[in-house]
PDB file of C-alpha atoms in Angstrom:
ATOM      1  CA  PRO V   1      46.201  -9.808 127.040  1.00  0.00           C
ATOM      2  CA  HIS V   2      45.370  -9.957 123.563  1.00  0.00           C
ATOM      3  CA  SER V   3      42.262 -12.082 124.293  1.00  0.00           C
ATOM      4  CA  LYS V   4      41.273  -9.622 126.594  1.00  0.00           C
ATOM      5  CA  MET V   5      42.004  -6.888 124.357  1.00  0.00           C
ATOM      6  CA  ILE V   6      39.887  -7.962 121.207  1.00  0.00           C
ATOM      7  CA  PHE V   7      36.594 -10.022 123.565  1.00  0.00           C
ATOM      8  CA  ALA V   8      36.352  -7.895 126.250  1.00  0.00           C
ATOM      9  CA  PHE V   9      38.791  -5.953 127.904  1.00  0.00           C
ATOM     10  CA  LEU V  10      42.079  -5.490 129.394  1.00  0.00           C
ATOM     11  CA  PRO V  11      42.739  -6.341 132.764  1.00  0.00           C
ATOM     12  CA  ARG V  12      43.716  -3.354 135.859  1.00  0.00           C
ATOM     13  CA  LEU V  13      46.507  -5.469 136.945  1.00  0.00           C
ATOM     14  CA  ASP V  14      47.516  -2.694 139.275  1.00  0.00           C
ATOM     15  CA  LEU V  15      44.254  -3.461 140.876  1.00  0.00           C
ATOM     16  CA  TRP V  16      44.760  -7.455 141.127  1.00  0.00           C
ATOM     17  CA  ASN V  17      48.405  -6.886 142.521  1.00  0.00           C
ATOM     18  CA  GLU V  18      47.576  -4.262 145.279  1.00  0.00           C
ATOM     19  CA  GLU V  19      44.610  -7.481 146.163  1.00  0.00           C
ATOM     20  CA  ASN V  20      47.251 -10.048 146.298  1.00  0.00           C
ATOM     21  CA  ILE V  21      45.711 -12.264 143.551  1.00  0.00           C
ATOM     22  CA  ASP V  22      47.893 -14.511 141.339  1.00  0.00           C
ATOM     23  CA  TRP V  23      47.492 -13.922 137.575  1.00  0.00           C
ATOM     24  CA  ILE V  24      49.287 -15.882 135.079  1.00  0.00           C
ATOM     25  CA  LEU V  25      49.807 -15.069 131.300  1.00  0.00           C
ATOM     26  CA  ALA V  26      48.807 -17.717 128.389  1.00  0.00           C
ATOM     27  CA  THR V  27      47.674 -18.204 124.932  1.00  0.00           C
ATOM     28  CA  ASP V  28      44.299 -19.289 124.128  1.00  0.00           C
ATOM     29  CA  CYS V  29      43.272 -19.317 120.704  1.00  0.00           C
ATOM     30  CA  ALA V  30      44.425 -18.717 117.028  1.00  0.00           C
ATOM     31  CA  ALA V  31      41.531 -15.840 116.956  1.00  0.00           C
ATOM     32  CA  SER V  32      43.542 -13.459 119.191  1.00  0.00           C
ATOM     33  CA  ASN V  33      47.131 -14.665 118.839  1.00  0.00           C
ATOM     34  CA  ASP V  34      47.419 -16.600 115.618  1.00  0.00           C
ATOM     35  CA  ALA V  35      50.764 -18.007 115.881  1.00  0.00           C
ATOM     36  CA  TRP V  36      50.165 -18.760 119.823  1.00  0.00           C
ATOM     37  CA  ASN V  37      52.934 -17.097 120.482  1.00  0.00           C
ATOM     38  CA  ILE V  38      53.360 -16.719 124.621  1.00  0.00           C
ATOM     39  CA  GLN V  39      56.609 -14.275 123.788  1.00  0.00           C
ATOM     40  CA  LYS V  40      54.062 -11.620 122.091  1.00  0.00           C
ATOM     41  CA  GLU V  41      51.701 -11.758 125.482  1.00  0.00           C
ATOM     42  CA  LEU V  42      54.522 -11.283 127.375  1.00  0.00           C
ATOM     43  CA  ARG V  43      55.891  -7.892 125.686  1.00  0.00           C
ATOM     44  CA  PHE V  44      52.270  -6.739 125.592  1.00  0.00           C
ATOM     45  CA  THR V  45      51.785  -7.155 128.994  1.00  0.00           C
ATOM     46  CA  ALA V  46      55.495  -5.196 129.786  1.00  0.00           C
ATOM     47  CA  GLY V  47      53.836  -2.630 127.803  1.00  0.00           C
ATOM     48  CA  LEU V  48      50.386  -2.124 129.798  1.00  0.00           C
ATOM     49  CA  PRO V  49      51.612   0.528 131.663  1.00  0.00           C
ATOM     50  CA  ALA V  50      52.409   3.216 128.681  1.00  0.00           C
ATOM     51  CA  LEU V  51      48.939   2.001 126.828  1.00  0.00           C
ATOM     52  CA  SER V  52      47.001   2.876 130.057  1.00  0.00           C
ATOM     53  CA  THR V  53      48.603   6.299 130.191  1.00  0.00           C
ATOM     54  CA  THR V  54      47.287   6.333 126.234  1.00  0.00           C
ATOM     55  CA  TRP V  55      43.398   6.745 127.458  1.00  0.00           C
ATOM     56  CA  SER V  56      43.735   8.795 130.485  1.00  0.00           C
ATOM     57  CA  SER V  57      41.988  12.278 131.122  1.00  0.00           C
ATOM     58  CA  THR V  58      45.496  13.581 131.540  1.00  0.00           C
ATOM     59  CA  TYR V  59      46.344  13.016 127.967  1.00  0.00           C
ATOM     60  CA  GLU V  60      43.095  14.241 126.484  1.00  0.00           C
ATOM     61  CA  ALA V  61      43.722  17.251 128.474  1.00  0.00           C
ATOM     62  CA  PHE V  62      47.128  17.393 126.484  1.00  0.00           C
ATOM     63  CA  LEU V  63      45.692  17.452 123.430  1.00  0.00           C
ATOM     64  CA  LYS V  64      43.271  19.581 123.718  1.00  0.00           C
ATOM     65  CA  SER V  65      45.605  22.650 124.761  1.00  0.00           C
ATOM     66  CA  GLY V  66      49.003  21.202 123.671  1.00  0.00           C
ATOM     67  CA  SER V  67      50.563  23.420 126.454  1.00  0.00           C
ATOM     68  CA  PRO V  68      53.649  22.351 128.510  1.00  0.00           C
ATOM     69  CA  GLU V  69      52.238  22.134 131.608  1.00  0.00           C
ATOM     70  CA  ALA V  70      49.608  19.652 130.394  1.00  0.00           C
ATOM     71  CA  GLY V  71      53.036  17.906 128.722  1.00  0.00           C
ATOM     72  CA  GLU V  72      54.565  17.827 132.188  1.00  0.00           C
ATOM     73  CA  GLN V  73      51.184  16.412 133.779  1.00  0.00           C
ATOM     74  CA  LEU V  74      50.903  14.080 131.140  1.00  0.00           C
ATOM     75  CA  TRP V  75      54.513  12.820 131.672  1.00  0.00           C
ATOM     76  CA  SER V  76      54.001  12.499 135.388  1.00  0.00           C
ATOM     77  CA  GLU V  77      51.139  10.509 134.789  1.00  0.00           C
ATOM     78  CA  ARG V  78      53.371   8.305 132.753  1.00  0.00           C
ATOM     79  CA  GLN V  79      55.795   7.774 135.515  1.00  0.00           C
ATOM     80  CA  LEU V  80      52.955   6.914 137.705  1.00  0.00           C
ATOM     81  CA  GLN V  81      51.729   3.944 135.851  1.00  0.00           C
ATOM     82  CA  ARG V  82      55.180   3.045 135.418  1.00  0.00           C
ATOM     83  CA  ALA V  83      55.596   3.075 139.539  1.00  0.00           C
ATOM     84  CA  ARG V  84      52.365   1.376 140.159  1.00  0.00           C
ATOM     85  CA  LEU V  85      53.208  -1.508 137.640  1.00  0.00           C
ATOM     86  CA  SER V  86      56.766  -1.594 137.721  1.00  0.00           C
ATOM     87  CA  GLN V  87      57.167  -5.241 138.388  1.00  0.00           C
ATOM     88  CA  LEU V  88      56.241  -5.502 134.715  1.00  0.00           C
ATOM     89  CA  GLU V  89      59.677  -4.323 134.120  1.00  0.00           C
ATOM     90  CA  ASN V  90      60.868  -7.229 135.633  1.00  0.00           C
ATOM     91  CA  PRO V  91      61.556 -10.052 133.110  1.00  0.00           C
ATOM     92  CA  GLY V  92      61.839 -12.975 135.972  1.00  0.00           C
ATOM     93  CA  TYR V  93      58.218 -11.747 137.371  1.00  0.00           C
ATOM     94  CA  LEU V  94      56.820 -11.724 133.893  1.00  0.00           C
ATOM     95  CA  LEU V  95      58.273 -15.274 133.114  1.00  0.00           C
ATOM     96  CA  ASP V  96      56.836 -16.633 136.426  1.00  0.00           C
ATOM     97  CA  ARG V  97      53.509 -15.772 135.253  1.00  0.00           C
ATOM     98  CA  VAL V  98      54.270 -18.500 131.970  1.00  0.00           C
ATOM     99  CA  TRP V  99      55.939 -21.169 133.805  1.00  0.00           C
ATOM    100  CA  ARG V 100      55.812 -21.258 137.543  1.00  0.00           C
ATOM    101  CA  LEU V 101      52.403 -20.098 138.874  1.00  0.00           C
ATOM    102  CA  PRO V 102      50.460 -22.137 135.878  1.00  0.00           C
ATOM    103  CA  GLY V 103      52.831 -24.894 137.202  1.00  0.00           C
ATOM    104  CA  GLU V 104      51.554 -24.548 140.807  1.00  0.00           C
ATOM    105  CA  MET V 105      48.105 -24.756 139.809  1.00  0.00           C
ATOM    106  CA  HIS V 106      47.585 -27.977 138.914  1.00  0.00           C
ATOM    107  CA  PRO V 107      46.236 -30.365 141.804  1.00  0.00           C
ATOM    108  CA  GLU V 108      47.654 -33.779 140.049  1.00  0.00           C
ATOM    109  CA  PHE V 109      51.272 -33.134 139.199  1.00  0.00           C
ATOM    110  CA  THR V 110      54.314 -30.930 139.951  1.00  0.00           C
ATOM    111  CA  ALA V 111      55.149 -28.628 136.948  1.00  0.00           C
ATOM    112  CA  GLY V 112      56.686 -25.172 136.604  1.00  0.00           C
ATOM    113  CA  LYS V 113      60.129 -26.497 138.079  1.00  0.00           C
ATOM    114  CA  ILE V 114      62.978 -28.194 137.759  1.00  0.00           C
ATOM    115  CA  SER V 115      62.901 -31.289 140.361  1.00  0.00           C
ATOM    116  CA  GLN V 116      62.722 -34.761 140.993  1.00  0.00           C
ATOM    117  CA  GLY V 117      58.786 -35.712 140.469  1.00  0.00           C
ATOM    118  CA  ALA V 118      58.107 -32.530 138.338  1.00  0.00           C
ATOM    119  CA  LEU V 119      56.740 -33.220 134.565  1.00  0.00           C
ATOM    120  CA  ALA V 120      59.594 -33.482 132.149  1.00  0.00           C
ATOM    121  CA  ASN V 121      58.745 -30.362 129.890  1.00  0.00           C
ATOM    122  CA  LEU V 122      61.431 -28.409 128.654  1.00  0.00           C
ATOM    123  CA  VAL V 123      62.495 -25.817 126.092  1.00  0.00           C
ATOM    124  CA  VAL V 124      66.282 -25.912 125.370  1.00  0.00           C
ATOM    125  CA  TRP V 125      67.325 -22.024 123.474  1.00  0.00           C
ATOM    126  CA  ASP V 126      70.322 -21.525 121.316  1.00  0.00           C
ATOM    127  CA  THR V 127      71.158 -18.264 123.441  1.00  0.00           C
ATOM    128  CA  ASP V 128      73.623 -17.597 120.703  1.00  0.00           C
ATOM    129  CA  HIS V 129      71.366 -17.488 118.122  1.00  0.00           C
ATOM    130  CA  PRO V 130      70.463 -14.391 116.670  1.00  0.00           C
ATOM    131  CA  ALA V 131      67.333 -14.125 117.897  1.00  0.00           C
ATOM    132  CA  PHE V 132      68.808 -13.531 121.203  1.00  0.00           C
ATOM    133  CA  TRP V 133      71.532 -10.890 120.092  1.00  0.00           C
ATOM    134  CA  PRO V 134      72.712  -8.439 121.023  1.00  0.00           C
ATOM    135  CA  ASP V 135      71.090  -8.513 124.592  1.00  0.00           C
ATOM    136  CA  ARG V 136      73.352 -10.684 126.795  1.00  0.00           C
ATOM    137  CA  GLN V 137      70.409 -11.115 129.188  1.00  0.00           C
ATOM    138  CA  PRO V 138      68.557 -14.190 128.252  1.00  0.00           C
ATOM    139  CA  LEU V 139      65.489 -13.844 130.333  1.00  0.00           C
ATOM    140  CA  ARG V 140      65.070 -10.281 128.948  1.00  0.00           C
ATOM    141  CA  SER V 141      65.345 -11.960 125.385  1.00  0.00           C
ATOM    142  CA  LEU V 142      62.722 -14.152 126.438  1.00  0.00           C
ATOM    143  CA  VAL V 143      59.926 -11.917 126.947  1.00  0.00           C
ATOM    144  CA  TYR V 144      60.888  -8.724 124.544  1.00  0.00           C
ATOM    145  CA  SER V 145      61.996 -11.089 121.551  1.00  0.00           C
ATOM    146  CA  ASP V 146      60.709 -13.569 119.629  1.00  0.00           C
ATOM    147  CA  THR V 147      63.027 -15.900 120.449  1.00  0.00           C
ATOM    148  CA  THR V 148      60.941 -18.700 118.653  1.00  0.00           C
ATOM    149  CA  GLN V 149      63.995 -19.658 115.758  1.00  0.00           C
ATOM    150  CA  ALA V 150      66.184 -20.433 118.376  1.00  0.00           C
ATOM    151  CA  ILE V 151      64.550 -23.604 120.475  1.00  0.00           C
ATOM    152  CA  HIS V 152      67.331 -26.197 119.739  1.00  0.00           C
ATOM    153  CA  ASN V 153      64.620 -28.684 121.225  1.00  0.00           C
ATOM    154  CA  LEU V 154      61.780 -29.060 123.218  1.00  0.00           C
ATOM    155  CA  MET V 155      60.880 -31.798 125.502  1.00  0.00           C
ATOM    156  CA  ILE V 156      57.040 -32.572 126.682  1.00  0.00           C
ATOM    157  CA  ASN V 157      56.465 -35.006 129.245  1.00  0.00           C
ATOM    158  CA  GLY V 158      60.053 -36.495 129.403  1.00  0.00           C
ATOM    159  CA  ARG V 159      60.057 -37.117 125.709  1.00  0.00           C
ATOM    160  CA  TRP V 160      62.376 -35.090 123.112  1.00  0.00           C
ATOM    161  CA  MET V 161      60.165 -33.443 120.156  1.00  0.00           C
ATOM    162  CA  GLY V 162      62.549 -32.580 117.681  1.00  0.00           C
ATOM    163  CA  GLU V 163      65.958 -33.088 116.035  1.00  0.00           C
ATOM    164  CA  SER V 164      68.304 -31.279 118.627  1.00  0.00           C
ATOM    165  CA  GLY V 165      69.774 -28.083 116.737  1.00  0.00           C
ATOM    166  CA  SER V 166      67.091 -27.966 113.828  1.00  0.00           C
ATOM    167  CA  PHE V 167      63.806 -28.196 116.148  1.00  0.00           C
ATOM    168  CA  ALA V 168      61.221 -26.220 113.771  1.00  0.00           C
ATOM    169  CA  GLN V 169      62.090 -28.210 110.554  1.00  0.00           C
ATOM    170  CA  SER V 170      61.930 -31.523 112.186  1.00  0.00           C
ATOM    171  CA  ILE V 171      58.706 -31.144 113.278  1.00  0.00           C
ATOM    172  CA  VAL V 172      57.503 -29.757 109.763  1.00  0.00           C
ATOM    173  CA  ASP V 173      59.434 -32.454 108.097  1.00  0.00           C
ATOM    174  CA  SER V 174      57.591 -35.246 110.207  1.00  0.00           C
ATOM    175  CA  GLU V 175      55.385 -37.938 108.785  1.00  0.00           C
ATOM    176  CA  ALA V 176      53.252 -36.919 112.073  1.00  0.00           C
ATOM    177  CA  TYR V 177      53.057 -33.324 111.210  1.00  0.00           C
ATOM    178  CA  ARG V 178      52.248 -33.382 107.431  1.00  0.00           C
ATOM    179  CA  GLU V 179      49.262 -36.312 108.488  1.00  0.00           C
ATOM    180  CA  ALA V 180      47.735 -34.118 111.398  1.00  0.00           C
ATOM    181  CA  ARG V 181      48.035 -31.333 109.174  1.00  0.00           C
ATOM    182  CA  SER V 182      46.410 -32.879 106.486  1.00  0.00           C
ATOM    183  CA  GLU V 183      43.432 -34.419 108.666  1.00  0.00           C
ATOM    184  CA  ALA V 184      42.915 -30.702 109.917  1.00  0.00           C
ATOM    185  CA  THR V 185      42.949 -29.087 105.865  1.00  0.00           C
ATOM    186  CA  GLY V 186      39.980 -31.838 105.475  1.00  0.00           C
ATOM    187  CA  ARG V 187      38.405 -30.485 108.279  1.00  0.00           C
ATOM    188  CA  LEU V 188      38.615 -27.182 107.283  1.00  0.00           C
ATOM    189  CA  ASN V 189      37.616 -27.662 103.941  1.00  0.00           C
ATOM    190  CA  ALA V 190      34.668 -29.624 105.057  1.00  0.00           C
ATOM    191  CA  LEU V 191      33.446 -26.752 107.176  1.00  0.00           C
ATOM    192  CA  PHE V 192      33.667 -24.490 104.260  1.00  0.00           C
ATOM    193  CA  LYS V 193      31.751 -26.433 102.394  1.00  0.00           C
ATOM    194  CA  ARG V 194      28.861 -26.457 104.873  1.00  0.00           C
ATOM    195  CA  LEU V 195      29.243 -23.079 105.286  1.00  0.00           C
TER     196      LEU V 195
END
């Protein structure tokens, strides 16, 4: 949603759902999500029902009159929008738009599920990490919190990417990361010189 918000306009997910259109959540570029953090996209999507109420004609009427009746109408509008997008309150529903649905879209390999023959891409979280506290519902924490600090390790295509227990620091300390960062900084500096 951040790219849509910055470069175009937000979609009407309620209409997409009414038409049974499958949609996915992703990050695409640093221009709209500088950390490429999918949890930012999840949290924003979960809040879309309230956002649509903010720019409704019902809210405009409340701002003009300030009356209790207009306030009640505004509250009814909010409740209606929440009901129309009630599935956005379900963490499993939102996480399906990140994991299962995109994994099913690729014709050449199986992804988005744990099964024999599926692409072995896994994230292991430490649910005892403070990023998960106090919520005892890990799926809810994955949608509404920033649990990137709690990543214990990450597997891509069957290969562990970092050191278990200190995943992020082991990546930053690796020779491969330092080389990639140096090469990218060189390209960025060259770009600024050309500009």
